[in-house]
Amino acid sequence: MISKINHIAIVVGDLDAALQAYHDTLGLPIGERKVMPQQEVEIAFLPTGDSLIELITPTTEDSGVAKYLAKRGEGLHHICLEVPDIEAALAEMLARGAQLINEAPVQAAEGRAFFLHPKGTHGVLIELLEPYPQADSE
Amino acid sequence: MISKINHIAIVVGDLDAALQAYHDTLGLPIGERKVMPQQEVEIAFLPTGDSLIELITPTTEDSGVAKYLAKRGEGLHHICLEVPDIEAALAEMLARGAQLINEAPVQAAEGRAFFLHPKGTHGVLIELLEPYPQADSE
């Protein structure tokens, strides 16, 4: 059901500084960057092989990500596992007794997704994602 | 220089329970498992596409991992990025001004590795790894 690690998400206080640090220190290329008003975050990607490192910073002071940053500081936030069919994954997770945060898939930056609650995964917020179709075969 | 995400490491209190939860909930296959006396941990892998999820539990009460678990609880611990040549990666990181934990590569479970200090990577412990040659082409 799970095809690969799509991305690892890291919460940071200063997106510009973090992006530069990851690019300068690790030599990773700088990828797409976007503001997500609904999630109250800005994100930037660094392609890493066939996966991505995602840097996230809150754009408001009372979002979940802002509270996480205030409480725990910068660092690893969640992992995202890619699936070919998000509805099938949701149904299978429910059948397997997973503790879900979302009752139905939601629109994420890169596709349709739902999250597993850290209570059921030994402390790790896990996103399941079916990416939007890529246009790069055109 | 970096070819892919080799693994994501998660620290857990009970390795058996966590391994079963990840297998049962996500349907990931159960891979290799080993005790690492020098690091005072036991680890188990769940292959995830071309990468791995690594579960780690301390085997003593005063190791770095044990203290991390006691302080922060279960959850994401570090990420491991794969490189083809660990000496070249170390030299390049030094030249790039990275803050290293190790001055030379050390023996890790799956290859030779060194770690970047979280102070230089916005809170993330990052392992760079050159895997041991695989025997599966025989």
JSON list of N, CA and C in Angstrom, two decimals, chain A residues 67-111:
[
{"chain": "A", "resi": 67, "resn": "LYS", "atom": "N", "xyz": [2.12, 26.54, 17.64]},
{"chain": "A", "resi": 67, "resn": "LYS", "atom": "CA", "xyz": [2.15, 26.04, 19.02]},
{"chain": "A", "resi": 67, "resn": "LYS", "atom": "C", "xyz": [3.23, 24.97, 19.19]},
{"chain": "A", "resi": 68, "resn": "TYR", "atom": "N", "xyz": [3.35, 24.12, 18.18]},
{"chain": "A", "resi": 68, "resn": "TYR", "atom": "CA", "xyz": [4.38, 23.07, 18.21]},
{"chain": "A", "resi": 68, "resn": "TYR", "atom": "C", "xyz": [5.76, 23.70, 18.30]},
{"chain": "A", "resi": 69, "resn": "LEU", "atom": "N", "xyz": [5.98, 24.71, 17.46]},
{"chain": "A", "resi": 69, "resn": "LEU", "atom": "CA", "xyz": [7.28, 25.40, 17.43]},
{"chain": "A", "resi": 69, "resn": "LEU", "atom": "C", "xyz": [7.57, 26.08, 18.77]},
{"chain": "A", "resi": 70, "resn": "ALA", "atom": "N", "xyz": [6.53, 26.73, 19.34]},
{"chain": "A", "resi": 70, "resn": "ALA", "atom": "CA", "xyz": [6.72, 27.41, 20.62]},
{"chain": "A", "resi": 70, "resn": "ALA", "atom": "C", "xyz": [7.02, 26.42, 21.74]},
{"chain": "A", "resi": 71, "resn": "LYS", "atom": "N", "xyz": [6.39, 25.26, 21.68]},
{"chain": "A", "resi": 71, "resn": "LYS", "atom": "CA", "xyz": [6.54, 24.28, 22.77]},
{"chain": "A", "resi": 71, "resn": "LYS", "atom": "C", "xyz": [7.83, 23.46, 22.63]},
{"chain": "A", "resi": 72, "resn": "ARG", "atom": "N", "xyz": [8.12, 23.00, 21.41]},
{"chain": "A", "resi": 72, "resn": "ARG", "atom": "CA", "xyz": [9.21, 22.03, 21.23]},
{"chain": "A", "resi": 72, "resn": "ARG", "atom": "C", "xyz": [10.43, 22.60, 20.53]},
{"chain": "A", "resi": 73, "resn": "GLY", "atom": "N", "xyz": [10.31, 23.79, 19.96]},
{"chain": "A", "resi": 73, "resn": "GLY", "atom": "CA", "xyz": [11.43, 24.36, 19.22]},
{"chain": "A", "resi": 73, "resn": "GLY", "atom": "C", "xyz": [11.52, 23.79, 17.81]},
{"chain": "A", "resi": 74, "resn": "GLU", "atom": "N", "xyz": [12.50, 24.23, 17.07]},
{"chain": "A", "resi": 74, "resn": "GLU", "atom": "CA", "xyz": [12.70, 23.75, 15.70]},
{"chain": "A", "resi": 74, "resn": "GLU", "atom": "C", "xyz": [13.07, 22.26, 15.70]},
{"chain": "A", "resi": 75, "resn": "GLY", "atom": "N", "xyz": [12.68, 21.58, 14.65]},
{"chain": "A", "resi": 75, "resn": "GLY", "atom": "CA", "xyz": [13.07, 20.18, 14.54]},
{"chain": "A", "resi": 75, "resn": "GLY", "atom": "C", "xyz": [12.09, 19.38, 13.71]},
{"chain": "A", "resi": 76, "resn": "LEU", "atom": "N", "xyz": [12.25, 18.06, 13.76]},
{"chain": "A", "resi": 76, "resn": "LEU", "atom": "CA", "xyz": [11.40, 17.16, 12.99]},
{"chain": "A", "resi": 76, "resn": "LEU", "atom": "C", "xyz": [9.94, 17.30, 13.41]},
{"chain": "A", "resi": 77, "resn": "HIS", "atom": "N", "xyz": [9.05, 17.37, 12.43]},
{"chain": "A", "resi": 77, "resn": "HIS", "atom": "CA", "xyz": [7.63, 17.58, 12.70]},
{"chain": "A", "resi": 77, "resn": "HIS", "atom": "C", "xyz": [6.76, 16.39, 12.31]},
{"chain": "A", "resi": 78, "resn": "HIS", "atom": "N", "xyz": [6.85, 15.93, 11.08]},
{"chain": "A", "resi": 78, "resn": "HIS", "atom": "CA", "xyz": [6.09, 14.74, 10.67]},
{"chain": "A", "resi": 78, "resn": "HIS", "atom": "C", "xyz": [6.77, 14.05, 9.50]},
{"chain": "A", "resi": 79, "resn": "ILE", "atom": "N", "xyz": [6.33, 12.83, 9.21]},
{"chain": "A", "resi": 79, "resn": "ILE", "atom": "CA", "xyz": [6.79, 12.15, 8.01]},
{"chain": "A", "resi": 79, "resn": "ILE", "atom": "C", "xyz": [5.59, 11.88, 7.12]},
{"chain": "A", "resi": 80, "resn": "CYS", "atom": "N", "xyz": [5.85, 11.85, 5.83]},
{"chain": "A", "resi": 80, "resn": "CYS", "atom": "CA", "xyz": [4.76, 11.65, 4.86]},
{"chain": "A", "resi": 80, "resn": "CYS", "atom": "C", "xyz": [5.08, 10.43, 4.00]},
{"chain": "A", "resi": 81, "resn": "LEU", "atom": "N", "xyz": [4.15, 9.48, 4.04]},
{"chain": "A", "resi": 81, "resn": "LEU", "atom": "CA", "xyz": [4.30, 8.24, 3.26]},
{"chain": "A", "resi": 81, "resn": "LEU", "atom": "C", "xyz": [3.35, 8.29, 2.08]},
{"chain": "A", "resi": 82, "resn": "GLU", "atom": "N", "xyz": [3.86, 7.93, 0.93]},
{"chain": "A", "resi": 82, "resn": "GLU", "atom": "CA", "xyz": [3.07, 8.05, -0.31]},
{"chain": "A", "resi": 82, "resn": "GLU", "atom": "C", "xyz": [2.29, 6.76, -0.59]},
{"chain": "A", "resi": 83, "resn": "VAL", "atom": "N", "xyz": [1.04, 6.96, -1.01]},
{"chain": "A", "resi": 83, "resn": "VAL", "atom": "CA", "xyz": [0.19, 5.82, -1.40]},
{"chain": "A", "resi": 83, "resn": "VAL", "atom": "C", "xyz": [-0.39, 6.11, -2.78]},
{"chain": "A", "resi": 84, "resn": "PRO", "atom": "N", "xyz": [-0.70, 5.06, -3.54]},
{"chain": "A", "resi": 84, "resn": "PRO", "atom": "CA", "xyz": [-1.24, 5.29, -4.89]},
{"chain": "A", "resi": 84, "resn": "PRO", "atom": "C", "xyz": [-2.71, 5.72, -4.88]},
{"chain": "A", "resi": 85, "resn": "ASP", "atom": "N", "xyz": [-3.45, 5.37, -3.82]},
{"chain": "A", "resi": 85, "resn": "ASP", "atom": "CA", "xyz": [-4.91, 5.61, -3.80]},
{"chain": "A", "resi": 85, "resn": "ASP", "atom": "C", "xyz": [-5.29, 6.00, -2.37]},
{"chain": "A", "resi": 86, "resn": "ILE", "atom": "N", "xyz": [-5.60, 7.27, -2.15]},
{"chain": "A", "resi": 86, "resn": "ILE", "atom": "CA", "xyz": [-5.82, 7.77, -0.79]},
{"chain": "A", "resi": 86, "resn": "ILE", "atom": "C", "xyz": [-7.09, 7.20, -0.17]},
{"chain": "A", "resi": 87, "resn": "GLU", "atom": "N", "xyz": [-8.15, 7.01, -0.99]},
{"chain": "A", "resi": 87, "resn": "GLU", "atom": "CA", "xyz": [-9.39, 6.43, -0.44]},
{"chain": "A", "resi": 87, "resn": "GLU", "atom": "C", "xyz": [-9.15, 4.98, 0.01]},
{"chain": "A", "resi": 88, "resn": "ALA", "atom": "N", "xyz": [-8.43, 4.23, -0.81]},
{"chain": "A", "resi": 88, "resn": "ALA", "atom": "CA", "xyz": [-8.14, 2.84, -0.45]},
{"chain": "A", "resi": 88, "resn": "ALA", "atom": "C", "xyz": [-7.28, 2.78, 0.81]},
{"chain": "A", "resi": 89, "resn": "ALA", "atom": "N", "xyz": [-6.31, 3.72, 0.89]},
{"chain": "A", "resi": 89, "resn": "ALA", "atom": "CA", "xyz": [-5.44, 3.76, 2.08]},
{"chain": "A", "resi": 89, "resn": "ALA", "atom": "C", "xyz": [-6.24, 4.09, 3.33]},
{"chain": "A", "resi": 90, "resn": "LEU", "atom": "N", "xyz": [-7.15, 5.05, 3.21]},
{"chain": "A", "resi": 90, "resn": "LEU", "atom": "CA", "xyz": [-8.00, 5.44, 4.35]},
{"chain": "A", "resi": 90, "resn": "LEU", "atom": "C", "xyz": [-8.85, 4.26, 4.82]},
{"chain": "A", "resi": 91, "resn": "ALA", "atom": "N", "xyz": [-9.46, 3.58, 3.86]},
{"chain": "A", "resi": 91, "resn": "ALA", "atom": "CA", "xyz": [-10.30, 2.43, 4.20]},
{"chain": "A", "resi": 91, "resn": "ALA", "atom": "C", "xyz": [-9.47, 1.33, 4.86]},
{"chain": "A", "resi": 92, "resn": "GLU", "atom": "N", "xyz": [-8.27, 1.10, 4.33]},
{"chain": "A", "resi": 92, "resn": "GLU", "atom": "CA", "xyz": [-7.44, 0.04, 4.89]},
{"chain": "A", "resi": 92, "resn": "GLU", "atom": "C", "xyz": [-6.95, 0.40, 6.30]},
{"chain": "A", "resi": 93, "resn": "MET", "atom": "N", "xyz": [-6.58, 1.68, 6.48]},
{"chain": "A", "resi": 93, "resn": "MET", "atom": "CA", "xyz": [-6.12, 2.12, 7.80]},
{"chain": "A", "resi": 93, "resn": "MET", "atom": "C", "xyz": [-7.24, 1.97, 8.84]},
{"chain": "A", "resi": 94, "resn": "LEU", "atom": "N", "xyz": [-8.47, 2.35, 8.43]},
{"chain": "A", "resi": 94, "resn": "LEU", "atom": "CA", "xyz": [-9.61, 2.21, 9.34]},
{"chain": "A", "resi": 94, "resn": "LEU", "atom": "C", "xyz": [-9.80, 0.74, 9.70]},
{"chain": "A", "resi": 95, "resn": "ALA", "atom": "N", "xyz": [-9.72, -0.13, 8.69]},
{"chain": "A", "resi": 95, "resn": "ALA", "atom": "CA", "xyz": [-9.90, -1.57, 8.92]},
{"chain": "A", "resi": 95, "resn": "ALA", "atom": "C", "xyz": [-8.80, -2.11, 9.83]},
{"chain": "A", "resi": 96, "resn": "ARG", "atom": "N", "xyz": [-7.60, -1.50, 9.74]},
{"chain": "A", "resi": 96, "resn": "ARG", "atom": "CA", "xyz": [-6.47, -1.94, 10.56]},
{"chain": "A", "resi": 96, "resn": "ARG", "atom": "C", "xyz": [-6.52, -1.32, 11.97]},
{"chain": "A", "resi": 97, "resn": "GLY", "atom": "N", "xyz": [-7.51, -0.48, 12.23]},
{"chain": "A", "resi": 97, "resn": "GLY", "atom": "CA", "xyz": [-7.66, 0.09, 13.57]},
{"chain": "A", "resi": 97, "resn": "GLY", "atom": "C", "xyz": [-6.79, 1.29, 13.84]},
{"chain": "A", "resi": 98, "resn": "ALA", "atom": "N", "xyz": [-6.32, 1.96, 12.78]},
{"chain": "A", "resi": 98, "resn": "ALA", "atom": "CA", "xyz": [-5.47, 3.13, 12.96]},
{"chain": "A", "resi": 98, "resn": "ALA", "atom": "C", "xyz": [-6.25, 4.27, 13.60]},
{"chain": "A", "resi": 99, "resn": "GLN", "atom": "N", "xyz": [-5.55, 5.11, 14.37]},
{"chain": "A", "resi": 99, "resn": "GLN", "atom": "CA", "xyz": [-6.18, 6.30, 14.95]},
{"chain": "A", "resi": 99, "resn": "GLN", "atom": "C", "xyz": [-5.96, 7.47, 14.00]},
{"chain": "A", "resi": 100, "resn": "LEU", "atom": "N", "xyz": [-7.03, 7.91, 13.34]},
{"chain": "A", "resi": 100, "resn": "LEU", "atom": "CA", "xyz": [-6.93, 8.95, 12.31]},
{"chain": "A", "resi": 100, "resn": "LEU", "atom": "C", "xyz": [-7.26, 10.32, 12.86]},
{"chain": "A", "resi": 101, "resn": "ILE", "atom": "N", "xyz": [-6.57, 11.33, 12.34]},
{"chain": "A", "resi": 101, "resn": "ILE", "atom": "CA", "xyz": [-6.92, 12.72, 12.67]},
{"chain": "A", "resi": 101, "resn": "ILE", "atom": "C", "xyz": [-8.02, 13.21, 11.74]},
{"chain": "A", "resi": 102, "resn": "ASN", "atom": "N", "xyz": [-7.96, 12.80, 10.48]},
{"chain": "A", "resi": 102, "resn": "ASN", "atom": "CA", "xyz": [-8.97, 13.22, 9.49]},
{"chain": "A", "resi": 102, "resn": "ASN", "atom": "C", "xyz": [-9.90, 12.05, 9.19]},
{"chain": "A", "resi": 103, "resn": "GLU", "atom": "N", "xyz": [-11.19, 12.36, 9.08]},
{"chain": "A", "resi": 103, "resn": "GLU", "atom": "CA", "xyz": [-12.15, 11.31, 8.75]},
{"chain": "A", "resi": 103, "resn": "GLU", "atom": "C", "xyz": [-12.27, 11.11, 7.25]},
{"chain": "A", "resi": 104, "resn": "ALA", "atom": "N", "xyz": [-11.75, 12.08, 6.49]},
{"chain": "A", "resi": 104, "resn": "ALA", "atom": "CA", "xyz": [-11.75, 11.99, 5.02]},
{"chain": "A", "resi": 104, "resn": "ALA", "atom": "C", "xyz": [-10.49, 12.68, 4.53]},
{"chain": "A", "resi": 105, "resn": "PRO", "atom": "N", "xyz": [-10.03, 12.35, 3.32]},
{"chain": "A", "resi": 105, "resn": "PRO", "atom": "CA", "xyz": [-8.84, 13.02, 2.79]},
{"chain": "A", "resi": 105, "resn": "PRO", "atom": "C", "xyz": [-9.04, 14.53, 2.68]},
{"chain": "A", "resi": 106, "resn": "VAL", "atom": "N", "xyz": [-7.96, 15.28, 2.94]},
{"chain": "A", "resi": 106, "resn": "VAL", "atom": "CA", "xyz": [-7.98, 16.75, 2.81]},
{"chain": "A", "resi": 106, "resn": "VAL", "atom": "C", "xyz": [-6.98, 17.15, 1.72]},
{"chain": "A", "resi": 107, "resn": "GLN", "atom": "N", "xyz": [-7.13, 18.39, 1.24]},
{"chain": "A", "resi": 107, "resn": "GLN", "atom": "CA", "xyz": [-6.20, 18.91, 0.24]},
{"chain": "A", "resi": 107, "resn": "GLN", "atom": "C", "xyz": [-4.91, 19.34, 0.93]},
{"chain": "A", "resi": 108, "resn": "ALA", "atom": "N", "xyz": [-3.80, 18.75, 0.54]},
{"chain": "A", "resi": 108, "resn": "ALA", "atom": "CA", "xyz": [-2.49, 19.16, 1.05]},
{"chain": "A", "resi": 108, "resn": "ALA", "atom": "C", "xyz": [-1.76, 19.89, -0.07]},
{"chain": "A", "resi": 109, "resn": "ALA", "atom": "N", "xyz": [-0.54, 20.35, 0.22]},
{"chain": "A", "resi": 109, "resn": "ALA", "atom": "CA", "xyz": [0.21, 21.11, -0.78]},
{"chain": "A", "resi": 109, "resn": "ALA", "atom": "C", "xyz": [0.46, 20.30, -2.04]},
{"chain": "A", "resi": 110, "resn": "GLU", "atom": "N", "xyz": [0.68, 19.00, -1.86]},
{"chain": "A", "resi": 110, "resn": "GLU", "atom": "CA", "xyz": [1.17, 18.20, -2.98]},
{"chain": "A", "resi": 110, "resn": "GLU", "atom": "C", "xyz": [0.20, 17.11, -3.41]},
{"chain": "A", "resi": 111, "resn": "GLY", "atom": "N", "xyz": [-0.98, 17.08, -2.77]},
{"chain": "A", "resi": 111, "resn": "GLY", "atom": "CA", "xyz": [-1.92, 16.04, -3.13]},
{"chain": "A", "resi": 111, "resn": "GLY", "atom": "C", "xyz": [-3.06, 15.95, -2.13]}
]
